[in-house]
Structures are given as structure tokens and as C-alpha cells.
Coordinates of C-alpha atoms in Angstrom, one line a residue:
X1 CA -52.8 46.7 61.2
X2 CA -51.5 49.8 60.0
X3 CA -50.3 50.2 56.3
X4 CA -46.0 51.1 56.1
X5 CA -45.4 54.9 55.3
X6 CA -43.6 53.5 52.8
X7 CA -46.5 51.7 51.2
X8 CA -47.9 55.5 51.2
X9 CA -45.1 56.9 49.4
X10 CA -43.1 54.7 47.0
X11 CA -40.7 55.9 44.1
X12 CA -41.5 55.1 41.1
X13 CA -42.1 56.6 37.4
X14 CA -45.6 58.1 36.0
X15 CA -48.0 58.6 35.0
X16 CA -50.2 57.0 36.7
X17 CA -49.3 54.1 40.2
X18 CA -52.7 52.2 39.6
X19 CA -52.4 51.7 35.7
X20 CA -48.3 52.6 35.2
X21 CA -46.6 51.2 38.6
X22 CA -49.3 48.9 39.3
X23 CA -49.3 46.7 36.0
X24 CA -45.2 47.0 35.6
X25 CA -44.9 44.7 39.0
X26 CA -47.5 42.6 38.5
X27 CA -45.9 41.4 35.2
X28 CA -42.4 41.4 36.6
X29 CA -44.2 39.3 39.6
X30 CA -45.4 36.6 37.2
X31 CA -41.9 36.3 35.5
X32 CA -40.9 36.1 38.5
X33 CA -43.1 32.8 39.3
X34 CA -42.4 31.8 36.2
X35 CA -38.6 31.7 37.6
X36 CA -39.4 30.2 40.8
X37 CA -41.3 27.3 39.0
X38 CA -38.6 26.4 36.4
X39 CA -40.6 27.6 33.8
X40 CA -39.1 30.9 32.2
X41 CA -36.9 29.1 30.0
X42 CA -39.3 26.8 28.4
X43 CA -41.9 29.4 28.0
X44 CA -42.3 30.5 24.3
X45 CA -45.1 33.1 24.3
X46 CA -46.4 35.3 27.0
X47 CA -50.2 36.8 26.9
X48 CA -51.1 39.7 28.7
X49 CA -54.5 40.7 29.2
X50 CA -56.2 43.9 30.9
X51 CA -59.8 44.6 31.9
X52 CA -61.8 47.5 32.8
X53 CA -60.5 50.4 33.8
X54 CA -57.4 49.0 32.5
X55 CA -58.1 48.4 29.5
X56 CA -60.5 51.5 29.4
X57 CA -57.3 54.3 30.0
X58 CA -54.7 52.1 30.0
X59 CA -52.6 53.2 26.7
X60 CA -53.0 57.1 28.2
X61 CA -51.9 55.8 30.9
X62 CA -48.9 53.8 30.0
X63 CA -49.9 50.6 30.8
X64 CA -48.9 49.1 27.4
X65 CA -45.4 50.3 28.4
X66 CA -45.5 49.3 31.5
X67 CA -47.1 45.7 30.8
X68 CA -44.0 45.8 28.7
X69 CA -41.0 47.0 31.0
X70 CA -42.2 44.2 33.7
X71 CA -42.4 41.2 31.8
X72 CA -38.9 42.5 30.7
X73 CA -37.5 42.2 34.5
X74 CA -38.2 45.6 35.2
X75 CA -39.8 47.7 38.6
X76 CA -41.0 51.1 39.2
X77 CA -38.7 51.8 41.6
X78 CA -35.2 50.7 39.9
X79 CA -35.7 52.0 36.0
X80 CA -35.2 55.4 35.1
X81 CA -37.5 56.9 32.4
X82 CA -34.6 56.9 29.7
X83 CA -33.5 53.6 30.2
X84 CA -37.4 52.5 30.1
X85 CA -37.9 54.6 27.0
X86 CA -34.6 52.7 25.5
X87 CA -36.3 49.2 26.5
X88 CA -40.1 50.1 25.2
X89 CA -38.1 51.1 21.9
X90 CA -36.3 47.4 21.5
X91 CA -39.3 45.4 22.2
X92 CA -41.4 47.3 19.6
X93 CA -38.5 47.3 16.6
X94 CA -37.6 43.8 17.3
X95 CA -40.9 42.1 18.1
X96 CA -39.0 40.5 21.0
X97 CA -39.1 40.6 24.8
X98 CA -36.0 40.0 27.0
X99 CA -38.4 37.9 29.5
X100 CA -37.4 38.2 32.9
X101 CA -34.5 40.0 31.9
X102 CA -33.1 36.6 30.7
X103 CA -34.6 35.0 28.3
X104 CA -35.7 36.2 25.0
X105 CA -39.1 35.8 23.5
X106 CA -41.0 36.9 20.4
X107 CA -43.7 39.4 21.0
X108 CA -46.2 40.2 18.7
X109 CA -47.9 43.4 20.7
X110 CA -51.2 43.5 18.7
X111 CA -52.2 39.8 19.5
X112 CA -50.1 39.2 22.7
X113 CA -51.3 42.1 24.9
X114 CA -55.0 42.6 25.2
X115 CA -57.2 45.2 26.1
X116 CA -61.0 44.3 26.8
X117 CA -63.0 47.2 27.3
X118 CA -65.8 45.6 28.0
X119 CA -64.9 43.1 30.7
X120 CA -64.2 43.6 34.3
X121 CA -62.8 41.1 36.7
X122 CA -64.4 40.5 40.1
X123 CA -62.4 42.0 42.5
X124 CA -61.2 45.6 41.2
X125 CA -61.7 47.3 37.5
X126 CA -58.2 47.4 37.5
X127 CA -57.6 43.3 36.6
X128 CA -55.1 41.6 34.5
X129 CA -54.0 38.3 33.7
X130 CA -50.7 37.0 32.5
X131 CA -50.4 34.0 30.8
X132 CA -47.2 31.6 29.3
X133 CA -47.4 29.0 26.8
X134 CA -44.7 26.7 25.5
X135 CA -43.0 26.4 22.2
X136 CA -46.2 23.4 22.0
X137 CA -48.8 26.2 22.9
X138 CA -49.8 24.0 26.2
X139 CA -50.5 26.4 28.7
X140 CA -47.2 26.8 31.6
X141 CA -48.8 29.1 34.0
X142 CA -51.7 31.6 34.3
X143 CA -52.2 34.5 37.0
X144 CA -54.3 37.0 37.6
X145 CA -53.1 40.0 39.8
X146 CA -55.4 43.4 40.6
X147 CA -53.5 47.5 40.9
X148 CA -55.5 48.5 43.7
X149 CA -53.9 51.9 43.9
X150 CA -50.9 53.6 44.7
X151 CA -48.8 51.2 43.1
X152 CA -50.0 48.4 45.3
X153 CA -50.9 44.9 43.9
X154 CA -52.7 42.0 45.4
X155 CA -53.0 38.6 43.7
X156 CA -56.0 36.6 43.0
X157 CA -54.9 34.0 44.4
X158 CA -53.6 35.7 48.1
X159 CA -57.1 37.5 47.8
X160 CA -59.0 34.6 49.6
X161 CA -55.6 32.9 51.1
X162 CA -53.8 33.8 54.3
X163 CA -51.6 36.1 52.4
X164 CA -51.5 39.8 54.6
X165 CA -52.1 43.0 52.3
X166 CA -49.5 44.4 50.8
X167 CA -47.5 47.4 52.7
X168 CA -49.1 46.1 55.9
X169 CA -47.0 46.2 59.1
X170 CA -47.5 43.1 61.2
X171 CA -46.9 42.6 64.7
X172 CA -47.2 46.4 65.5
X173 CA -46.8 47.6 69.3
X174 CA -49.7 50.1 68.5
X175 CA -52.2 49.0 65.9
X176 CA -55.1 51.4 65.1
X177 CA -58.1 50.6 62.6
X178 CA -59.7 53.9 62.7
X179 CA -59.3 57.5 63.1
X180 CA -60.7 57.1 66.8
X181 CA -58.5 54.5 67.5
X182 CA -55.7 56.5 66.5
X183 CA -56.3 58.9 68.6
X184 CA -57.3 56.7 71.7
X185 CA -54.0 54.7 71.1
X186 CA -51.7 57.9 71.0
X187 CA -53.6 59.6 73.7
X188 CA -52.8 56.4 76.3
X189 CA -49.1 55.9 74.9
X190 CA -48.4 59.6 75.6
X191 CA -47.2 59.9 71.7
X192 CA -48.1 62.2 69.0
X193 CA -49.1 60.4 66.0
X194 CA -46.0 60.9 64.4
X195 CA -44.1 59.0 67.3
X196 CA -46.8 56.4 66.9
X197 CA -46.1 55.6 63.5
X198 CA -42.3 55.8 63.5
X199 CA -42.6 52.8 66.5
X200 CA -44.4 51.0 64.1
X201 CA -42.2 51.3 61.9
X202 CA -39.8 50.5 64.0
X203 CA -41.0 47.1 64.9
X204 CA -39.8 45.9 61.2
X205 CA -36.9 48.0 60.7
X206 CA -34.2 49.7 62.6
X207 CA -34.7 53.7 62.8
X208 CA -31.4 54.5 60.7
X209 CA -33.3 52.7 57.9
X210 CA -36.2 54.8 58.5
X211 CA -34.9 57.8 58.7
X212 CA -33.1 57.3 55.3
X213 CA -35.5 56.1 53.3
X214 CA -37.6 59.0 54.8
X215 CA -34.8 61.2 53.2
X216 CA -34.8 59.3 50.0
X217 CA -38.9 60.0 49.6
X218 CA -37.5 63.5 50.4
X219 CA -35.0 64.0 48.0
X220 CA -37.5 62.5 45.0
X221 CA -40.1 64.4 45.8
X222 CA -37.8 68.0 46.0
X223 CA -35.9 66.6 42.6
X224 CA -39.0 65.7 40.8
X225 CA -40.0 69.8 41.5
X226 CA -36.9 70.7 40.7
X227 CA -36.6 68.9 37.0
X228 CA -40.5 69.6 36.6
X229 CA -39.2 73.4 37.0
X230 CA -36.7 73.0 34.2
X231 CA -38.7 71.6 31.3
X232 CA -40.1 72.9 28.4
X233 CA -42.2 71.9 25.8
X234 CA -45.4 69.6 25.0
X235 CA -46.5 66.6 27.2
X236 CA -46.8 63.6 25.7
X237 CA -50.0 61.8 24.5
X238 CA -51.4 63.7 22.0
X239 CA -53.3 66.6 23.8
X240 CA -51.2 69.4 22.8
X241 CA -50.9 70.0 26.8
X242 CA -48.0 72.6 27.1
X243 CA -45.8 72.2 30.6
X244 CA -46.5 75.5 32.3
X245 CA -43.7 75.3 35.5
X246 CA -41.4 76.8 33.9
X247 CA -42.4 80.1 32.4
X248 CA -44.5 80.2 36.2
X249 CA -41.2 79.9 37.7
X250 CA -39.5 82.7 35.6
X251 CA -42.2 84.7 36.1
X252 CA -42.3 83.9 40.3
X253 CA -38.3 84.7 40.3
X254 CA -38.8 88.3 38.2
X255 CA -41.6 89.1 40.8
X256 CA -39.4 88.6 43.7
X257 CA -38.1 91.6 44.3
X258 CA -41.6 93.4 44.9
X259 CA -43.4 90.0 46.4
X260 CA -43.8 91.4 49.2
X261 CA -46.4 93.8 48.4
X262 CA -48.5 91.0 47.0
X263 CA -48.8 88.2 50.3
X264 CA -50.5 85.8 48.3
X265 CA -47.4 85.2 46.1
X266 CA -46.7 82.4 48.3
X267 CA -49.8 80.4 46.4
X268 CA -48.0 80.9 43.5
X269 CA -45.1 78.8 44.5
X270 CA -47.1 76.3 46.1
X271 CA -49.1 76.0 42.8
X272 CA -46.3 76.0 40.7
X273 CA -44.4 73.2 42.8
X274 CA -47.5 70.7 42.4
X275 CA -47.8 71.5 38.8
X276 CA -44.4 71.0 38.1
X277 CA -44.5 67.5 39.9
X278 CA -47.8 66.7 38.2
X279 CA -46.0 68.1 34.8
X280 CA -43.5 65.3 35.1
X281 CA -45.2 62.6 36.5
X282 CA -47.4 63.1 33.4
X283 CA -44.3 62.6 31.4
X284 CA -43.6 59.9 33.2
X285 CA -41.1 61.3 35.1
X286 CA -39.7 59.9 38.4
X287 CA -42.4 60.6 40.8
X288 CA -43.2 59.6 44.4
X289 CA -46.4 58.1 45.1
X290 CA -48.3 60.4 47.8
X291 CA -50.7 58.1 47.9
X292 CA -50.7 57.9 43.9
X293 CA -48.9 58.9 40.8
X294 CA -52.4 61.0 39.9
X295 CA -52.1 63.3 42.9
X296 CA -48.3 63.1 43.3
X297 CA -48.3 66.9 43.4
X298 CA -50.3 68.1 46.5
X299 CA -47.8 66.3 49.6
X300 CA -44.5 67.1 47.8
X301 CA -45.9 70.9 47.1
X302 CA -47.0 71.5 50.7
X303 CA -43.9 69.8 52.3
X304 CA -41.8 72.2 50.2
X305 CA -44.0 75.2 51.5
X306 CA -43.3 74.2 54.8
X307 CA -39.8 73.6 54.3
X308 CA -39.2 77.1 52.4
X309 CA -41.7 79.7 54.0
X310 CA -42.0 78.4 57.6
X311 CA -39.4 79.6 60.4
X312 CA -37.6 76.9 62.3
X313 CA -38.7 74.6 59.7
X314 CA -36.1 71.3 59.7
X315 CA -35.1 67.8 58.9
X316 CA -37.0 66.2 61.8
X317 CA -40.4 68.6 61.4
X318 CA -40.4 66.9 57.6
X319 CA -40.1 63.5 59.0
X320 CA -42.9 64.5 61.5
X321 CA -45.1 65.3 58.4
X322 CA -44.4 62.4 56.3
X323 CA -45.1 60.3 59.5
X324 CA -48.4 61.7 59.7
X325 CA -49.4 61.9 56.4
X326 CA -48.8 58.2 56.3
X327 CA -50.9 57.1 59.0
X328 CA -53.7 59.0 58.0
X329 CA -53.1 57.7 54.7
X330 CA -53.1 54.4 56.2
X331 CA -56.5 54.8 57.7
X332 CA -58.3 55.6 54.1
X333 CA -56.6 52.7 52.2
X334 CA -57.8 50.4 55.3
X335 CA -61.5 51.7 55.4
X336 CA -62.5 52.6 51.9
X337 CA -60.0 53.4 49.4
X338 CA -57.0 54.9 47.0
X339 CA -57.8 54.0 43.6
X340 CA -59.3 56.4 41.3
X341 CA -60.7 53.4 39.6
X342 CA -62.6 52.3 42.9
X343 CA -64.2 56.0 44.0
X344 CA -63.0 58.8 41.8
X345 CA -60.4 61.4 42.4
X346 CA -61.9 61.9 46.1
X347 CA -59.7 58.7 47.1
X348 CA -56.3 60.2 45.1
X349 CA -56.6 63.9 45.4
X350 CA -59.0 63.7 48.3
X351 CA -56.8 61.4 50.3
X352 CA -53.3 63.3 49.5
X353 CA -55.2 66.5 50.6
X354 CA -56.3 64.8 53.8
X355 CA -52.8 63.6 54.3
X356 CA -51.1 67.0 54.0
X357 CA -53.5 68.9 55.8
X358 CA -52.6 66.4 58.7
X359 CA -48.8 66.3 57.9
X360 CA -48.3 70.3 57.7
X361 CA -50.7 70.4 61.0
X362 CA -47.9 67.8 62.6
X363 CA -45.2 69.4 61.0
X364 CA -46.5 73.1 62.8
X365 CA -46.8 71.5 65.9
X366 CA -50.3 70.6 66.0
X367 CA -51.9 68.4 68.8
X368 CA -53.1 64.7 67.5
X369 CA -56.5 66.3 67.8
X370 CA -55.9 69.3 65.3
X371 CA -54.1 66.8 62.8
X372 CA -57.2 64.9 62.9
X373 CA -59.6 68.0 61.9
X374 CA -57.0 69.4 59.4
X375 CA -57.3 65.4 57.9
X376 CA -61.0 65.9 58.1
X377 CA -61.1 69.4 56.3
X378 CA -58.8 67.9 53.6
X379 CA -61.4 65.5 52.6
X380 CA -64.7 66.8 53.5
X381 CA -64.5 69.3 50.9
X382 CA -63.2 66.8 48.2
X383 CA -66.2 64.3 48.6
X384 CA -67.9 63.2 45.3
X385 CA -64.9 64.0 43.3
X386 CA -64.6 62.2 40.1
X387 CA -61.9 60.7 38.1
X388 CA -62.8 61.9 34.2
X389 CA -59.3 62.3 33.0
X390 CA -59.5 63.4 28.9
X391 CA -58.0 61.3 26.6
X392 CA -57.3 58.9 29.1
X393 CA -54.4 61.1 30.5
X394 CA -53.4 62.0 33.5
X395 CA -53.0 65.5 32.3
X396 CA -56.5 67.5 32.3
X397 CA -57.7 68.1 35.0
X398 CA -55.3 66.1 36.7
X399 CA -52.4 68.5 37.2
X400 CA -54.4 71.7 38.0
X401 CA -56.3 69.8 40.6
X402 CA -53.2 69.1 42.2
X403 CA -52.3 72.8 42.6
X404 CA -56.0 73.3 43.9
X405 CA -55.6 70.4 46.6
X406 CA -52.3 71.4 47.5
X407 CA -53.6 75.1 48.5
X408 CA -56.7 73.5 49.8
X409 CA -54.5 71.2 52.2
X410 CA -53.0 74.1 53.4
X411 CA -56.2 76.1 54.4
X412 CA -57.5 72.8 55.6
X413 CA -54.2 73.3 58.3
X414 CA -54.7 76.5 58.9
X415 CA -58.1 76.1 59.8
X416 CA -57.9 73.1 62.6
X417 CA -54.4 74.8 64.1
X418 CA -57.2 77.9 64.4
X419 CA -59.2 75.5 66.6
X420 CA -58.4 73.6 69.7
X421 CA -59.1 70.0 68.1
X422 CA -62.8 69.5 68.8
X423 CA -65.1 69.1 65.8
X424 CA -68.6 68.3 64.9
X425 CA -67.6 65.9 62.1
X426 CA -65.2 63.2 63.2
X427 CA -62.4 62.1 60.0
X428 CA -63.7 58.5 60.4
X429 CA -67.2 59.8 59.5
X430 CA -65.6 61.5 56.2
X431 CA -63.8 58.3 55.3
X432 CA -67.1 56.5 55.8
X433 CA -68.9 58.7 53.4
X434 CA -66.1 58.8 50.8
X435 CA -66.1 54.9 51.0
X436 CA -70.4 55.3 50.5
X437 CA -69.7 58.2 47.9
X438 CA -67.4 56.1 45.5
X439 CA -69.9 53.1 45.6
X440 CA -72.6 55.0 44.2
X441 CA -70.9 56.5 41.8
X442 CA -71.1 55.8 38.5
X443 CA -68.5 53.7 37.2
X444 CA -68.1 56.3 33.9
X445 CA -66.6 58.4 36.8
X446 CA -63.9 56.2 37.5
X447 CA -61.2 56.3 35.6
X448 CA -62.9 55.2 32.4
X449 CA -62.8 58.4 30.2
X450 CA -66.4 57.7 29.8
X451 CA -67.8 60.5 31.9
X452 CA -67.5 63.8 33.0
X453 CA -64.3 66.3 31.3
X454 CA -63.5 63.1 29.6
X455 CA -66.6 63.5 27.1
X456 CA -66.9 67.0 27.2
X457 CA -64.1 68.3 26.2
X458 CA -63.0 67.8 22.5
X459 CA -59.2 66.2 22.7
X460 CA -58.1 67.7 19.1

């Protein structure tokens, strides 16, 4: 089954959907139990406890905030980063916690949220376990939930259980599992690929619904630019990293008269759109997820090139992109994976690469076989990308690699709408060798800050 293109792209607040989104509703999740088992108001102490990756780049990350702002009631997608900043503030003064949004709690942060560096859990590096005592100390209820990227979460216990996936569309009219598949499938139906996957959609809820919340991603992504374009100053976290949109933007709008005689000005503006995204997702901005909070700059970038630099470009041609993006999104989450923590930056940047290559080839009116070599190009030349943030931010090299993906998506486009849609190397091949890629790398790769830029570059 295919996943929702609204799995793909979710709103939510940076910086990071594995370790920021991811860890927010799995702790809102157990209050939530907690709730549904009459429990919330006899519990007396909550324990929260990450592992591995986790607990590895968790506080650059925000995941100590986050772990916060969920067992407070809250979710990525209905706080704004104000309000969350107002609520983080509280807990910490007070040394209590609103649980559930209801019920008030002490909260000692030092000895009731844990980070252990040195353990993993089974199933993903990016585990956690929440746990509620009573006023007695006799445990209420325990749960263990995994961020398995892009904001998604999965619990232990639906991990082995008859639970389906989350963002998974059941009972689809055309199911595809592969990038073959996908093509095979649209190919007999007579649909393009963006057809395919709005009928999926479809099959869940109706097309107005669709179509808004397709406008909604829209509008975040353009207003996330927009605001990324308007501040100034120093990012947060103690790298000294200075937000560059805006002094590229004055710069971009004094050139403009004599642009022109310089073509390649329109890279500028696509790299200063992804940096300003990945500027505020970093300061945990509202961001959307495209397929994560990490390479949040790359779809939103290239969408706006289309929309500003293309002729005839429209409301329906973005809609055709997102579509796309979605279900080629869909088919690396299905067959290998998303999470930085699982195979490096080739399955954040990599994938949201691959995705706008094939949603700008969709979006130019590419055949399904063209959008299936741009997806290819996006990722082929992203394999064996690692995840090495410094400092445990998602700052360097996090936000220029967005600008580089975005530009590469684009050439990645440019190339297959070049060609007629035939290829040596199929995009279920790449996905196959990304998948094989990220399992032998070295886990100081993947999202650890043990490896790579992450120990090579001095922080101070």
C-alpha cells in the first residue's frame, strides 16, 4: 500500500521531524493512553527516556523540548513556535508539567528525562520509552514508541501486532510496491502518476479535502520562505551560525535590474529559497516535512522555482508536483528508508531530491517514464550520503546541502525531460542500493555527531 501524500509532507515545527516532531507525538500519544486508561489523573511522576540516536543529538535537536511540549498535550502540527517557547519556559521555572494538558505534575528534568547514549533499542536508534508512576511509585503504564522519520512514529507494541503503518492508505484502487509497479499500474489505468495518487487519495477522502490540504502544504511551505527571508541574526544552539537569507535576498533584489545579463541568477533564488526554509526550520520555525524537517528546503525551493520562473505555471501544475513527489516518496519509505538515523542524509536529502526531480518533471509535463529517471537522477548521485550534523544541529552542513539538492533536483529534471524516459538504471535499482548503502554504513554516520563534519570541525 501506498503511503498518504500527506504522510510525505506534514506541518509541523523544526528542527528536526525524526528527533523534534517525532518525540513530541509520541509523548502526547502516551498521555494520551494514559487518558484512555483512567490513569492521567492518578499518575504522579512521568519518566522519559531516549536511546541512541536520540539520546546521541537529541538536545541539538530539540528533543528535550519536544519530549516536553508532548507530555504537555501538545502536537507538531497545532503549536506555534512562540506559544511552544512560552510552554518550555513554564515547565523549566516551575519544575512542573501540565500533563495532558490537564493535569499538573512535578517535573524534575535532570532525573525525569533521560538520555542514554550508549543504548539502542531494537527496532530503530531512534527509541524512547515513557513511563508513569503513582503518588506510591508503583508503576501505571510503560510504552515504548520508535521516530522513524519524517515525523512518523510506530509503537512497540503495533510493531509485531496487526496494527497498519502509519500514513498508509488502505483499500487503495491502485496499489503499487515498487517503482516498476508504479509505472505498470499507471501505464494500464491510462493515468499519469499524479492522477494515480490523487485516486488514492481519493479512496479515504473526498477531493475538496485534498485539494485543500494540498493548498495548506502550499501555503506553509511559501510562508516558511517568506519569514526565513525576513530574519536576521544568529541561529540558535550555540554555533554562532548567522542566517544568511536575508542579506542574499537584498542582494538578489539590487541585482535585478541587470539579472539578465547573468542567466544563472535564477540559482541564486533557488538557493536562497532552501536556505531560508532550512534557516528557519533550524530555528525551529514552522516547517513542512518534505519528507523531513532536515531536508525541508529542497521541495519547497524547487516548487517555488517552478511557480515563479516557469510560463503557464499554475494551481493545478503544483498539485501535479506535490502528487508526484509523494508517491515517489512513498516508494523509498516502503523499500528502504527516510531517517537520517537509519541510512544517512541519502534517505533525507537523497529522497527530497528524488522527489522533486520527479515533481518538477510532473509539474513540466513529463511522461510517467521521464518522472521516473528524473526520480532516479535525484538519488543516484546522493548515494552514500552521511548524516554528520556538528554539534548535533541541524545547521552545518544541513542547510547548504539543501540549497545543493535543490539545484541538483532541478538538473536531475532537466536531464530525464532531455530524454524520452528509457534508462539504463531503473529508480527501484537506486532505492535498492540506498537501502544496501545505509546498512553498511557506519552508524557514527547516522545522526550521532560521532563521525564525519561532526568531529572535524571545531564547534567554538
Amino acid at each position: 500500500m501506498p503511503h498518504s501524500v500527506f504522510d510525505l509532507f506534514k506541518i509541523g515545527v523544526g528542527p528536526s521531524s525524526s528527533h523534534t516532531m517525532g518525540p513530541m507525538s509520541a509523548a502526547c500519544a502516551f498521555t494520551e493512553q494514559l487518558r484512555e486508561q483512567g490513569r492521567l489523573d492518578g499518575t504522579d511522576r512521568v519518566l522519559a527516556e531516549l536511546y541512541g540516536s536520540l539520546a546521541l543529538t537529541g538536545k541539538g535537536h530539540g528533543s528535550d523540548r519536544a519530549v516536553l511540549l508532548g507530555l504537555a498535550g501538545k502536537r507538531p502540527d497545532g503549536i506555534c513556535p512562540d506559544e511552544a517557547d512560552r510552554i518550555v519556559t513554564g515547565i523549566r521555572a516551575s519544575h512542573r508539567i501540565m500533563l495532558g494538558g490537564t493535569h499538573e505534575i512535578a517535573f524534575d528534568e535532570p532525573n525525569d528525562l533521560l538520555f542514554h547514549q550508549r543504548e539502542r533499542l531494537s527496532f530503530h536508534s531512534n527509541g524512547m520509552r515513557f513511563t508513569a508512576f503513582n503518588g506510591a511509585g508503583a508503576e501505571l503504564l510503560s510504552g515504548i514508541w520508535y521516530s522513524i522519520g519524517g515525523g512518523a512514529i510506530v509503537a512497540e507494541s503495533d510493531i509485531s501486532g496487526n496494527a497498519p503503518p502509519e500514513g498508509l492508505v488502505a483499500d487503495v484502487p491502485y496499489p503499487f510496491h515498487s517503482g516498476e509497479q508504479l509505472l505498470a499500474v499507471a501505464d494500464q489505468a491510462g493515468l499519469s502518476i499524479a492522477d494515480l495518487a490523487l485516486r488514492n487519495e481519493l479512496a479515504r477522502i473526498p477531493e475538496a479535502e485534498v485539494r485543500e490540504r494540498l493548498a495548506a502544504i502550499r501555503r506553509t511551505m511559501s510562508a516558511c520562505i517568506d519569514r526565513g527571508m525576513g530574519q536576521h541574526g544568529i541561529l540558535p544552539g550555540g554555533l554562532h551560525v548567522r542566517r544568511r537569507a536575508p542579506e542574499v535576498h537584498r542582494k538578489l533584489v539590487e541585482r535585478q535590474e541587470r539579472a539578465l545579463s547573468d542567466p544563472l541568477t535564477v540559482i541564486d533564488w533557488v538557493n536562497l529559497w532552501a536556505l531560508a526554509v532550512n534557516e528557519e526550520n533550524a530555528a525551529g520555525g514552522r516547517v513542512v516535512t518534505a519528507p523531513t524537517n532536515g531536508a525541508a528546503g529542497i521541495v519547497p525551493a524547487v516548487l517555488r522555482y517552478y511557480e515563479r520562473f516557469v510560463a503557464g505555471a499554475n494551481d493545478e501544475g503544483a498539485d501535479r508536483f506535490l502528487l508526484t513527489a509523494a508517491a515517489i516518496g512513498s516508494l523509498f519509505k516502503e523499500n528502504a528508508s527516510i531517517s537520517g538515523a537509519e541510512v544517512g542524509c541519502q534517505g533525507e536529502v537523497g529522497v527530497a531530491c528524488s522527489m522533486a526531480a520527479a515533481g518538477l518533471t510532473a509539474a513540466l509535463g513529463g511522461s510517467n517514464g521521464q518522472i521516473e529517471n528524473a526520480a532516479e537522477i535525484g538519488m543516484e548521485h546522493n548515494l552514500g550520503l552521511t548524516c554528520d550534523p556538528v554539534g548535533g544541529l541541524v545547521q552545518v552542513p544541513c542547510i547548504e546541502r539543501n540549497a545543493v539538492g535543490a539545484i541538483k533536483a532541478i538538473e536531475a529534471s532537466r536531464l530525464a525531460l532531455l530524454g524520452d524516459g528509457t534508462h539504463r538504471v531503473s529508480l527501484d535499482q537506486v532505492i535498492e542500493t540506498m537501502r544496501k548503502t545505509g546498512a553498511d554504513m557506519s552508524a557514527k554516520y547516522k545522526e550521532t555527531a560521532l563521525g564525519g563534519l561532526a568531529v572535524n570541525v571545531v564547534e567554538c
